[in-house]
Amino acid sequence: MPRTGTHAVKLKQTGPWIEHSGPDADVVVSSRARLARNLSGLPFVNQASDAEKREVLQLVQTLPLAGDRSEELLWIDLQQSTPEDRRLLFERHLVSRQFLESDSPRAVAIADDEQLSVMVNEEDHLRMQVLLPGLNLEEAWRRVVDFDRRLEKNADIAAHPRWGYLTACPTNVGTAIRFSVMLHLPGLRLTNELERLRRASNDLDLAVRGFYGEGSDSSGDFYQVSNQLTLGVSETDLLATFVGEIVPRIVTYERMARDILIERSSTLLEDRVYRALGTLRSARLLAIEESMKHLSRVRLGITLGLLTDIPLGTVQRLFLEVQPAHLRRVQPDSIDDTALEPVTEDRLLDDERTRRRRADMVRSALSE
Amino acid sequence: MNTKCDHCEKPAEVHEIDAIKGVHVHLCREHAVEAGFQVPQSAPVTDLLTHFATLQAPSQSPKRVEKPTACGNCGATFARFRKTGLLGCPDCYEAFSKQLDGVIARSQNGASNHTGRVPDRSSALIDLQALRRSLIEELDRAVASEQYERAASLRDRLHTLASESAE
Ligand SMILES: [Zn+2]
Ligand SMILES: [Zn+2]
């Protein structure tokens, strides 16, 4: 695995693809395919000593995994990175929360375009994902399998004749694949139809989670829908169900909800959208939750054609840039000369200075 | 003790007592192994009994008696899995296959057989991985003992290995 940097995180300001919107972007924000793999002959991460974990890191780092497009992989050792950089990786959806908070030997390898990334020593030795804008699960699947084939050519991967790919948690065995789509569902939320979606999803063995929400509620009306079954269904069958049935059904459902809102309560809807934009364009202090909520409504206004002067890409970028670690990058502190405190403590994530900086940034990005 | 095995006429060597439900299980060596017990070659029966008693004590209301087996490869126990939800290594799947059958089927809507891709493996590959691992271990030792020339040549060998297998 070639590497271009070991210590500092050399990521670009925002994800290179964040402003692009893919197919069905009015509802589907992004698509992801993720595979879990473990090397045979070594204990799973939870049972491995630090020496064994380092062995896994070295082993993976020496594998020739560059593909035809000769993708350069940036290797980031998380033990040697700053808390602020780790938080940045998390906000960029390149590492999980669990990965962010652990303190054992672990690394993430990231392709140039940031669409492919591999967490090494998360719950499984390798968790590789491809994350694309819009509804594009087929391409995400193709690219992650491409990578997996190169991995299998070079490493002995743990598998079982009956249970397929073996994972640390036995509920992930089989294909060990997780397809997920991040959906923007303000229509279903405003028409109180989310509960029905949850019940329907449950019947289809899908998991629905609030996405940006740190707690139970989903701030910004983003929901992640993913498969729960990994055994007894092939990857391609699962993919076909996702792109052929599940996602189109939810997209249609959300669009219907939006149509109903326009038809029956257009004034109320317009009021919410313009009020949200007004707040974002004039607030002097913006908390994270508040900015997510208003950005969500502005996003809805754009996709409904109510707001025509703001590109969808700008709002997509803002969803990322209002996050604490990104905010610090985009807007280095010019007013206070005090050195930036590390973004480790939760109270530091949303103090007054951060809220002011966020409001300034959003105001200038959305100025008329 | 002259108790007979629950499943055959042989004398029972493993006696499991579930204190809460008052169930007694008696098994001969063969049937004990089959039921997933790890039977030490010559452990006195009393030792086994105390072992089971301590393992049984904390469980709340066991429907089925917990098998006090440990994975022969990594040492992880099924009790540990119960607590963490995670297994210790790929071999754990064989060591606890009986218990995992139910766990997996319940989480997978009753499915118990994999459909889909399987790893593309060959014995040459396994050898290659073993070679790479031992080179890495040697490299670690060389660096630790400040044998830098040796470390450099080991690093070269690892690189060569990587480019060879890429072709
Ligand atoms: Zn018997
Ligand atoms: Zn094990």
Coordinates of C-alpha atoms and ligand atoms in Angstrom, one line a residue:
Chain A
M1 CA 0.0 0.0 0.0
P2 CA 1.8 3.1 -1.1
R3 CA 1.8 6.0 1.2
T4 CA 2.3 9.7 0.8
G5 CA 2.2 10.8 4.4
T6 CA 2.3 9.3 7.9
H7 CA 1.9 12.0 10.5
A8 CA -0.1 15.0 9.5
V9 CA -3.5 14.7 7.9
K10 CA -3.1 16.2 4.5
L11 CA -6.8 16.2 3.5
K12 CA -8.2 18.9 1.3
Q13 CA -10.4 21.6 2.8
T14 CA -13.6 19.6 2.1
G15 CA -14.2 16.3 0.6
P16 CA -13.5 16.6 -3.2
W17 CA -16.9 15.3 -4.1
I18 CA -19.0 16.9 -1.5
E19 CA -20.3 19.6 -3.8
H20 CA -21.2 17.2 -6.5
S21 CA -24.7 15.9 -6.4
G22 CA -25.5 12.5 -7.9
P23 CA -28.6 10.8 -9.2
D24 CA -31.8 11.5 -7.1
A25 CA -29.9 14.1 -5.1
D26 CA -33.1 15.8 -4.0
V27 CA -33.6 12.9 -1.6
V28 CA -30.4 10.7 -1.7
V29 CA -27.4 12.5 -0.4
S30 CA -24.9 9.6 -0.6
S31 CA -24.5 5.9 -1.2
R32 CA -22.0 3.6 0.6
A33 CA -20.9 0.0 0.3
R34 CA -18.7 -1.3 3.1
L35 CA -17.0 -4.7 3.5
A36 CA -15.6 -6.2 6.7
R37 CA -12.6 -8.5 6.4
N38 CA -10.3 -10.3 8.8
L39 CA -6.9 -11.9 8.2
S40 CA -6.7 -15.5 9.1
G41 CA -4.1 -16.7 11.6
L42 CA -4.4 -13.6 13.7
P43 CA -6.9 -12.9 16.6
F44 CA -9.7 -10.4 16.0
V45 CA -8.9 -6.8 17.0
N46 CA -10.8 -7.1 20.4
Q47 CA -8.6 -10.1 21.4
A48 CA -5.3 -8.9 19.9
S49 CA -2.4 -7.5 21.8
D50 CA -1.0 -4.2 20.8
A51 CA 1.9 -6.0 19.2
E52 CA -0.5 -8.1 17.1
K53 CA -2.5 -5.0 16.2
R54 CA 0.7 -3.4 15.0
E55 CA 1.5 -6.5 13.0
V56 CA -1.9 -6.2 11.3
L57 CA -1.1 -2.5 10.5
Q58 CA 2.3 -3.4 9.0
L59 CA 0.9 -6.3 7.1
V60 CA -1.8 -4.3 5.5
Q61 CA 0.6 -1.4 4.8
T62 CA 3.0 -3.6 2.9
L63 CA 0.3 -5.2 0.7
P64 CA 0.2 -4.0 -3.0
L65 CA -3.3 -2.7 -3.1
A66 CA -3.1 0.1 -5.7
G67 CA -5.6 -0.5 -8.5
D68 CA -5.6 0.1 -12.2
R69 CA -6.3 3.8 -11.7
S70 CA -3.1 3.6 -9.6
E71 CA -4.9 5.2 -6.7
E72 CA -2.5 6.6 -4.2
L73 CA -3.5 5.7 -0.7
L74 CA -2.8 8.1 2.1
W75 CA -1.9 6.2 5.2
I76 CA -2.9 7.9 8.5
D77 CA -1.7 6.4 11.7
L78 CA -4.4 7.5 14.2
Q79 CA -2.1 7.1 17.3
Q80 CA 0.2 9.7 15.7
S81 CA -2.5 12.1 14.7
T82 CA -4.0 15.0 16.7
P83 CA -7.5 14.8 18.2
E84 CA -8.5 17.6 15.9
D85 CA -7.4 15.6 12.8
R86 CA -9.2 12.5 14.1
R87 CA -12.3 14.5 14.5
L88 CA -11.9 15.9 11.0
L89 CA -11.8 12.3 9.6
F90 CA -14.9 11.4 11.5
E91 CA -16.8 14.5 10.3
R92 CA -15.7 13.5 6.8
H93 CA -17.3 10.0 7.3
L94 CA -13.9 8.4 6.7
V95 CA -13.7 6.8 10.2
S96 CA -16.4 5.7 12.7
R97 CA -17.0 7.2 16.1
Q98 CA -15.7 4.0 17.7
F99 CA -12.5 4.4 15.7
L100 CA -12.2 8.0 16.7
E101 CA -12.4 7.3 20.4
S102 CA -10.2 4.2 20.7
D103 CA -6.6 4.6 21.7
S104 CA -5.1 1.3 20.4
P105 CA -2.9 0.9 17.2
R106 CA -5.1 1.7 14.2
A107 CA -4.9 3.4 10.9
V108 CA -7.0 4.6 8.0
A109 CA -5.9 4.5 4.3
I110 CA -7.7 7.0 2.1
A111 CA -7.7 7.1 -1.7
D112 CA -6.9 10.4 -3.5
D113 CA -10.5 11.2 -4.3
E114 CA -11.6 10.2 -0.7
Q115 CA -14.3 8.0 -2.1
L116 CA -12.5 4.8 -1.0
S117 CA -11.2 4.4 2.5
V118 CA -10.0 1.5 4.7
M119 CA -10.1 1.5 8.5
V120 CA -7.5 -1.0 9.8
N121 CA -8.1 -2.4 13.3
E122 CA -11.6 -1.1 13.9
E123 CA -13.9 -3.9 15.0
D124 CA -12.5 -6.0 12.2
H125 CA -9.0 -6.0 10.8
L126 CA -10.2 -4.2 7.6
R127 CA -13.3 -2.2 7.0
M128 CA -13.3 -0.8 3.6
Q129 CA -15.8 1.5 2.2
V130 CA -16.7 3.4 -1.0
L131 CA -18.8 6.5 -0.4
L132 CA -20.4 8.3 -3.5
P133 CA -22.7 11.2 -3.9
G134 CA -26.4 10.6 -4.8
L135 CA -27.9 7.2 -5.5
N136 CA -25.0 5.2 -6.9
L137 CA -24.7 2.0 -5.0
E138 CA -23.7 -0.1 -8.1
E139 CA -20.6 2.0 -8.6
A140 CA -19.8 1.9 -4.9
W141 CA -20.1 -1.8 -4.9
R142 CA -18.0 -2.2 -8.1
R143 CA -15.2 -0.2 -6.6
V144 CA -15.1 -1.8 -3.2
V145 CA -15.2 -5.3 -4.7
D146 CA -12.3 -4.3 -7.0
F147 CA -10.3 -3.4 -4.0
D148 CA -11.4 -6.6 -2.1
R149 CA -10.2 -8.7 -5.1
R150 CA -6.7 -7.1 -4.9
L151 CA -6.7 -7.7 -1.1
E152 CA -7.6 -11.4 -1.6
K153 CA -4.9 -11.8 -4.1
N154 CA -2.4 -10.8 -1.5
A155 CA -3.7 -11.8 1.9
D156 CA -5.3 -14.9 3.4
I157 CA -8.8 -13.8 4.5
A158 CA -10.8 -15.6 7.2
A159 CA -13.8 -17.5 5.9
H160 CA -16.0 -20.4 6.8
P161 CA -17.6 -22.9 4.3
R162 CA -21.1 -22.4 5.8
W163 CA -20.9 -18.9 7.3
G164 CA -18.8 -17.1 4.6
Y165 CA -16.6 -14.2 5.6
L166 CA -15.9 -14.3 9.3
T167 CA -16.2 -11.2 11.4
A168 CA -15.6 -10.3 15.1
C169 CA -19.3 -10.0 15.6
P170 CA -21.1 -13.1 14.4
T171 CA -24.1 -11.1 13.3
N172 CA -22.1 -9.7 10.4
V173 CA -20.9 -13.0 8.9
G174 CA -21.7 -14.2 5.3
T175 CA -21.2 -11.4 2.8
A176 CA -20.1 -9.1 5.6
I177 CA -21.4 -6.3 3.5
R178 CA -23.3 -3.2 4.5
F179 CA -25.0 -1.2 1.8
S180 CA -26.3 2.2 3.1
V181 CA -27.9 5.3 1.7
M182 CA -28.0 8.7 3.4
L183 CA -31.4 10.2 2.8
H184 CA -32.8 13.7 3.3
L185 CA -36.4 13.2 4.5
P186 CA -37.8 16.5 5.6
G187 CA -41.1 15.8 3.8
L188 CA -41.7 12.6 5.7
R189 CA -40.7 14.3 9.0
L190 CA -43.1 17.2 8.4
T191 CA -46.0 15.0 7.5
N192 CA -45.3 12.7 10.4
E193 CA -44.8 9.7 8.2
L194 CA -41.4 8.7 9.6
E195 CA -42.8 6.2 12.0
R196 CA -44.5 4.3 9.2
L197 CA -41.2 4.3 7.3
R198 CA -39.5 2.8 10.4
R199 CA -42.0 0.1 10.7
A200 CA -41.9 -0.8 7.0
S201 CA -38.1 -0.8 7.2
N202 CA -38.2 -3.1 10.1
D203 CA -40.3 -5.6 8.2
L204 CA -37.7 -5.5 5.4
D205 CA -34.8 -6.1 7.8
L206 CA -33.4 -2.6 7.3
A207 CA -31.9 -0.4 9.9
V208 CA -32.9 3.3 10.0
R209 CA -30.7 5.7 11.9
G210 CA -30.5 9.4 12.4
F211 CA -27.4 10.4 10.7
Y212 CA -25.8 13.6 11.8
G213 CA -27.6 13.4 15.1
E214 CA -25.2 12.6 18.0
G215 CA -28.2 11.4 20.1
S216 CA -31.3 9.7 19.1
D217 CA -32.9 12.5 17.1
S218 CA -31.6 13.2 13.6
S219 CA -30.6 16.8 13.3
G220 CA -31.1 18.0 9.8
D221 CA -33.6 15.3 8.9
F222 CA -30.9 13.0 7.6
Y223 CA -31.5 9.3 7.9
Q224 CA -29.3 6.4 7.1
V225 CA -30.9 3.2 5.8
S226 CA -28.9 0.0 5.7
N227 CA -29.3 -3.7 5.4
Q228 CA -29.2 -5.9 8.5
L229 CA -29.1 -9.3 6.9
T230 CA -25.7 -10.5 5.6
L231 CA -26.2 -14.2 5.5
G232 CA -28.1 -16.2 2.9
V233 CA -28.4 -13.2 0.5
S234 CA -25.8 -12.7 -2.1
E235 CA -24.2 -9.2 -2.6
T236 CA -25.7 -8.8 -6.0
D237 CA -29.2 -9.9 -4.9
L238 CA -29.0 -7.4 -2.0
L239 CA -27.8 -4.7 -4.3
A240 CA -30.6 -5.3 -6.7
T241 CA -33.2 -5.1 -3.9
F242 CA -31.7 -1.9 -2.7
V243 CA -31.5 0.0 -5.9
G244 CA -34.5 -1.7 -7.6
E245 CA -37.0 -1.6 -4.7
I246 CA -36.1 -0.2 -1.4
V247 CA -34.5 3.1 -2.2
P248 CA -36.9 4.1 -5.1
R249 CA -39.8 3.3 -2.8
I250 CA -38.6 5.6 -0.1
V251 CA -37.6 8.3 -2.6
T252 CA -41.1 8.2 -4.1
Y253 CA -42.6 8.3 -0.6
E254 CA -40.6 11.4 0.3
R255 CA -41.5 13.1 -3.0
M256 CA -45.1 12.4 -2.4
A257 CA -44.9 13.9 1.1
R258 CA -43.3 17.0 -0.4
D259 CA -46.0 17.3 -3.0
I260 CA -48.7 17.0 -0.3
L261 CA -47.0 19.8 1.7
I262 CA -46.9 22.1 -1.3
E263 CA -50.5 21.3 -2.2
R264 CA -52.0 21.6 1.3
S265 CA -49.8 24.0 3.2
S266 CA -47.6 25.9 0.8
T267 CA -47.6 29.0 2.9
L268 CA -46.5 27.1 5.9
L269 CA -43.8 25.4 3.9
E270 CA -42.5 28.6 2.3
D271 CA -42.5 30.3 5.7
R272 CA -40.3 27.6 7.1
V273 CA -37.9 27.7 4.2
Y274 CA -37.5 31.5 4.1
R275 CA -37.4 31.8 7.8
A276 CA -34.6 29.3 7.9
L277 CA -32.7 31.2 5.2
G278 CA -33.3 34.5 7.0
T279 CA -31.8 33.1 10.2
L280 CA -28.8 31.7 8.5
R281 CA -28.2 35.0 6.7
S282 CA -28.5 37.1 9.8
A283 CA -27.7 35.2 12.9
R284 CA -24.5 36.3 14.8
L285 CA -24.3 33.1 16.9
L286 CA -25.1 29.6 15.5
A287 CA -25.2 26.4 17.5
I288 CA -24.5 23.2 15.5
E289 CA -28.0 21.7 15.9
E290 CA -29.6 24.9 15.0
S291 CA -27.5 25.4 11.8
M292 CA -28.3 21.8 10.8
K293 CA -32.0 22.3 11.2
H294 CA -32.0 25.5 9.1
L295 CA -29.7 24.1 6.5
S296 CA -32.0 21.2 6.1
R297 CA -34.9 23.5 5.4
V298 CA -32.9 25.5 2.9
R299 CA -31.9 22.3 1.2
L300 CA -35.6 21.4 1.0
G301 CA -36.4 24.9 -0.5
I302 CA -33.7 24.4 -3.2
T303 CA -35.0 20.9 -4.2
L304 CA -38.5 22.2 -4.4
G305 CA -37.5 25.1 -6.6
L306 CA -38.4 27.8 -4.0
L307 CA -34.9 29.0 -3.7
T308 CA -33.2 29.4 -7.1
D309 CA -30.2 31.5 -6.2
I310 CA -28.4 29.1 -4.0
P311 CA -26.6 26.0 -5.5
L312 CA -27.3 22.7 -3.8
G313 CA -23.6 22.1 -3.7
T314 CA -23.1 25.2 -1.4
V315 CA -25.6 23.8 1.1
Q316 CA -23.9 20.3 0.9
R317 CA -20.6 21.9 1.6
L318 CA -22.0 23.9 4.6
F319 CA -23.4 20.8 6.2
L320 CA -19.8 19.7 6.5
E321 CA -18.2 23.0 7.2
V322 CA -20.4 23.8 10.2
Q323 CA -19.0 20.7 12.0
P324 CA -16.4 21.8 14.6
A325 CA -13.2 20.4 13.2
H326 CA -14.0 21.7 9.7
L327 CA -15.0 25.0 11.0
R328 CA -11.6 25.4 12.6
R329 CA -9.9 24.7 9.3
V330 CA -12.1 26.9 7.2
Q331 CA -12.0 29.8 9.5
P332 CA -8.8 29.9 11.5
D333 CA -9.1 32.2 14.4
S334 CA -8.3 35.7 13.3
I335 CA -9.9 37.6 16.1
D336 CA -8.3 35.9 19.1
D337 CA -4.6 35.2 19.0
T338 CA -4.9 32.5 21.6
A339 CA -3.8 29.2 20.3
L340 CA -6.5 26.8 19.3
E341 CA -7.4 24.4 22.0
P342 CA -7.6 20.8 20.9
V343 CA -11.2 19.8 20.0
T344 CA -11.4 16.9 22.5
E345 CA -13.9 18.1 25.1
D346 CA -17.5 18.3 24.0
R347 CA -17.9 21.7 25.6
L348 CA -15.2 23.1 23.3
L349 CA -17.1 22.0 20.3
D350 CA -19.8 24.5 20.7
D351 CA -18.6 27.4 22.8
E352 CA -19.5 31.0 22.1
R353 CA -16.4 31.6 19.9
T354 CA -17.2 28.6 17.8
R355 CA -20.9 29.6 17.4
R356 CA -19.8 33.1 16.3
R357 CA -17.3 31.7 13.9
R358 CA -19.9 29.4 12.5
A359 CA -22.5 32.2 12.0
D360 CA -19.9 34.4 10.2
M361 CA -18.9 31.6 7.9
V362 CA -22.5 30.6 7.0
R363 CA -23.5 34.3 6.6
S364 CA -20.8 34.9 4.1
A365 CA -21.4 31.7 2.2
L366 CA -25.1 32.5 1.8
S367 CA -24.8 36.3 1.2
E368 CA -26.9 37.7 -1.6
Chain B
M1 CA -19.2 -42.2 41.6
N2 CA -20.9 -44.9 39.5
T3 CA -23.4 -42.7 37.7
K4 CA -23.9 -43.7 34.1
C5 CA -23.8 -41.4 31.1
D6 CA -27.1 -39.8 30.1
H7 CA -26.7 -41.1 26.6
C8 CA -25.0 -44.5 26.9
E9 CA -23.9 -47.2 29.3
K10 CA -20.4 -45.9 30.0
P11 CA -19.6 -44.4 33.4
A12 CA -20.1 -40.6 33.4
E13 CA -17.0 -38.5 33.8
V14 CA -18.4 -35.1 33.5
H15 CA -21.2 -34.0 35.8
E16 CA -22.8 -30.6 35.3
I17 CA -25.1 -29.2 37.9
D18 CA -27.3 -26.3 37.3
A19 CA -27.9 -25.0 40.8
I20 CA -30.8 -22.8 39.9
K21 CA -32.9 -25.2 37.9
G22 CA -31.7 -28.3 39.8
V23 CA -30.8 -30.1 36.6
H24 CA -28.1 -32.7 36.6
V25 CA -26.2 -33.7 33.5
H26 CA -23.9 -36.7 33.4
L27 CA -21.8 -37.6 30.4
C28 CA -19.1 -40.0 29.5
R29 CA -15.9 -38.7 28.0
E30 CA -17.0 -39.1 24.4
H31 CA -20.4 -37.6 24.9
A32 CA -19.0 -34.8 26.9
V33 CA -16.6 -33.9 24.1
E34 CA -19.4 -34.1 21.6
A35 CA -21.5 -31.8 23.7
G36 CA -18.7 -29.2 23.5
F37 CA -17.0 -29.7 26.8
Q38 CA -13.3 -29.5 26.9
V39 CA -12.3 -32.6 28.9
P40 CA -8.8 -32.5 30.3
Q41 CA -6.9 -35.7 29.9
S42 CA -6.8 -36.7 33.5
A43 CA -8.5 -34.1 35.6
P44 CA -10.0 -35.4 38.8
V45 CA -13.8 -35.3 38.7
T46 CA -14.0 -32.9 41.7
D47 CA -11.9 -30.3 39.9
L48 CA -14.3 -30.3 37.0
L49 CA -17.2 -29.9 39.4
T50 CA -15.8 -26.9 41.2
H51 CA -14.9 -25.4 37.8
F52 CA -18.5 -25.7 36.6
A53 CA -19.9 -24.5 39.9
T54 CA -17.9 -21.2 39.6
L55 CA -18.8 -20.8 36.0
Q56 CA -22.5 -21.4 36.7
A57 CA -22.8 -19.1 39.6
P58 CA -23.2 -15.7 38.0
S59 CA -25.7 -16.6 35.3
Q60 CA -29.2 -15.4 35.9
S61 CA -31.7 -18.1 34.7
P62 CA -29.9 -20.3 32.3
K63 CA -32.3 -22.1 30.0
R64 CA -29.5 -24.3 28.8
V65 CA -26.4 -25.0 30.8
E66 CA -23.5 -22.8 29.6
K67 CA -20.7 -24.9 28.1
P68 CA -17.5 -23.8 29.8
T69 CA -15.4 -24.2 26.7
A70 CA -12.7 -21.9 25.5
C71 CA -11.3 -21.5 22.0
G72 CA -8.2 -23.6 21.6
N73 CA -6.6 -21.0 19.5
C74 CA -7.1 -17.6 21.2
G75 CA -8.5 -18.7 24.7
A76 CA -11.7 -16.7 24.4
T77 CA -14.6 -18.2 26.2
F78 CA -18.3 -18.2 25.3
A79 CA -19.1 -16.3 28.5
R80 CA -16.9 -13.5 27.2
F81 CA -18.8 -13.5 23.9
R82 CA -22.0 -13.2 25.9
K83 CA -20.7 -10.2 27.6
T84 CA -19.0 -8.4 24.7
G85 CA -20.9 -9.7 21.6
L86 CA -17.5 -10.3 20.0
L87 CA -15.5 -13.5 19.2
G88 CA -11.8 -13.7 19.7
C89 CA -10.6 -15.2 16.5
P90 CA -11.7 -17.1 13.3
D91 CA -11.3 -20.4 15.2
C92 CA -13.9 -19.4 17.8
Y93 CA -16.5 -20.1 15.1
E94 CA -15.5 -23.8 15.2
A95 CA -15.0 -23.9 19.0
F96 CA -18.5 -22.5 19.6
S97 CA -20.2 -23.7 16.5
K98 CA -23.1 -25.3 18.4
Q99 CA -24.0 -22.2 20.4
L100 CA -23.3 -19.8 17.4
D101 CA -25.7 -21.7 15.2
G102 CA -28.6 -20.3 17.1
V103 CA -27.1 -16.8 17.6
I104 CA -26.4 -16.4 13.9
A105 CA -29.8 -17.8 12.8
R106 CA -31.6 -15.5 15.1
S107 CA -29.8 -12.4 13.9
Q108 CA -30.1 -13.5 10.2
N109 CA -33.8 -14.2 9.9
G110 CA -33.2 -17.9 10.2
A111 CA -30.5 -18.1 7.5
S112 CA -27.6 -20.5 8.2
N113 CA -25.8 -20.8 4.9
H114 CA -23.7 -18.2 3.0
T115 CA -24.5 -17.2 -0.5
G116 CA -22.3 -14.9 -2.4
R117 CA -18.6 -14.2 -2.9
V118 CA -15.9 -16.4 -1.3
P119 CA -12.3 -15.5 -0.9
D120 CA -10.0 -16.3 -3.8
R121 CA -7.4 -18.4 -1.9
S122 CA -4.5 -20.6 -2.7
S123 CA -1.9 -22.3 -0.6
A124 CA 0.8 -20.2 -2.3
L125 CA -1.0 -17.2 -0.9
I126 CA -1.1 -18.6 2.6
D127 CA 2.7 -19.3 2.3
L128 CA 3.2 -15.8 1.1
Q129 CA 1.3 -14.3 4.0
A130 CA 3.3 -16.4 6.5
L131 CA 6.5 -15.3 4.8
R132 CA 5.5 -11.7 4.9
R133 CA 4.6 -12.0 8.6
S134 CA 7.9 -13.6 9.6
L135 CA 9.8 -10.9 7.6
I136 CA 7.9 -8.2 9.5
E137 CA 8.7 -9.9 12.8
E138 CA 12.3 -10.1 11.9
L139 CA 12.3 -6.5 10.8
D140 CA 10.9 -5.5 14.2
R141 CA 13.6 -7.4 16.0
A142 CA 16.3 -5.9 13.8
V143 CA 15.0 -2.3 14.5
A144 CA 14.7 -3.0 18.2
S145 CA 18.3 -4.2 18.4
E146 CA 19.5 -1.4 16.2
Q147 CA 20.7 -3.6 13.4
Y148 CA 20.0 -1.0 10.7
E149 CA 21.7 -2.7 7.8
R150 CA 19.8 -5.9 8.4
A151 CA 16.6 -3.9 8.8
A152 CA 17.2 -2.2 5.4
S153 CA 17.7 -5.4 3.6
L154 CA 14.6 -6.9 5.2
R155 CA 12.6 -3.9 4.1
D156 CA 13.9 -4.4 0.6
R157 CA 12.8 -8.0 0.7
L158 CA 9.3 -7.0 1.8
H159 CA 9.2 -4.5 -1.1
T160 CA 10.3 -7.1 -3.6
L161 CA 7.7 -9.5 -2.3
A162 CA 5.0 -6.8 -2.6
S163 CA 5.9 -6.0 -6.2
E164 CA 6.2 -9.7 -7.2
S165 CA 2.8 -10.5 -5.9
A166 CA 1.3 -7.5 -7.6
E167 CA 2.1 -9.0 -11.0
Ligands
ZN1 ZN -22.0 -41.6 26.8
ZN2 ZN -10.7 -18.0 19.2

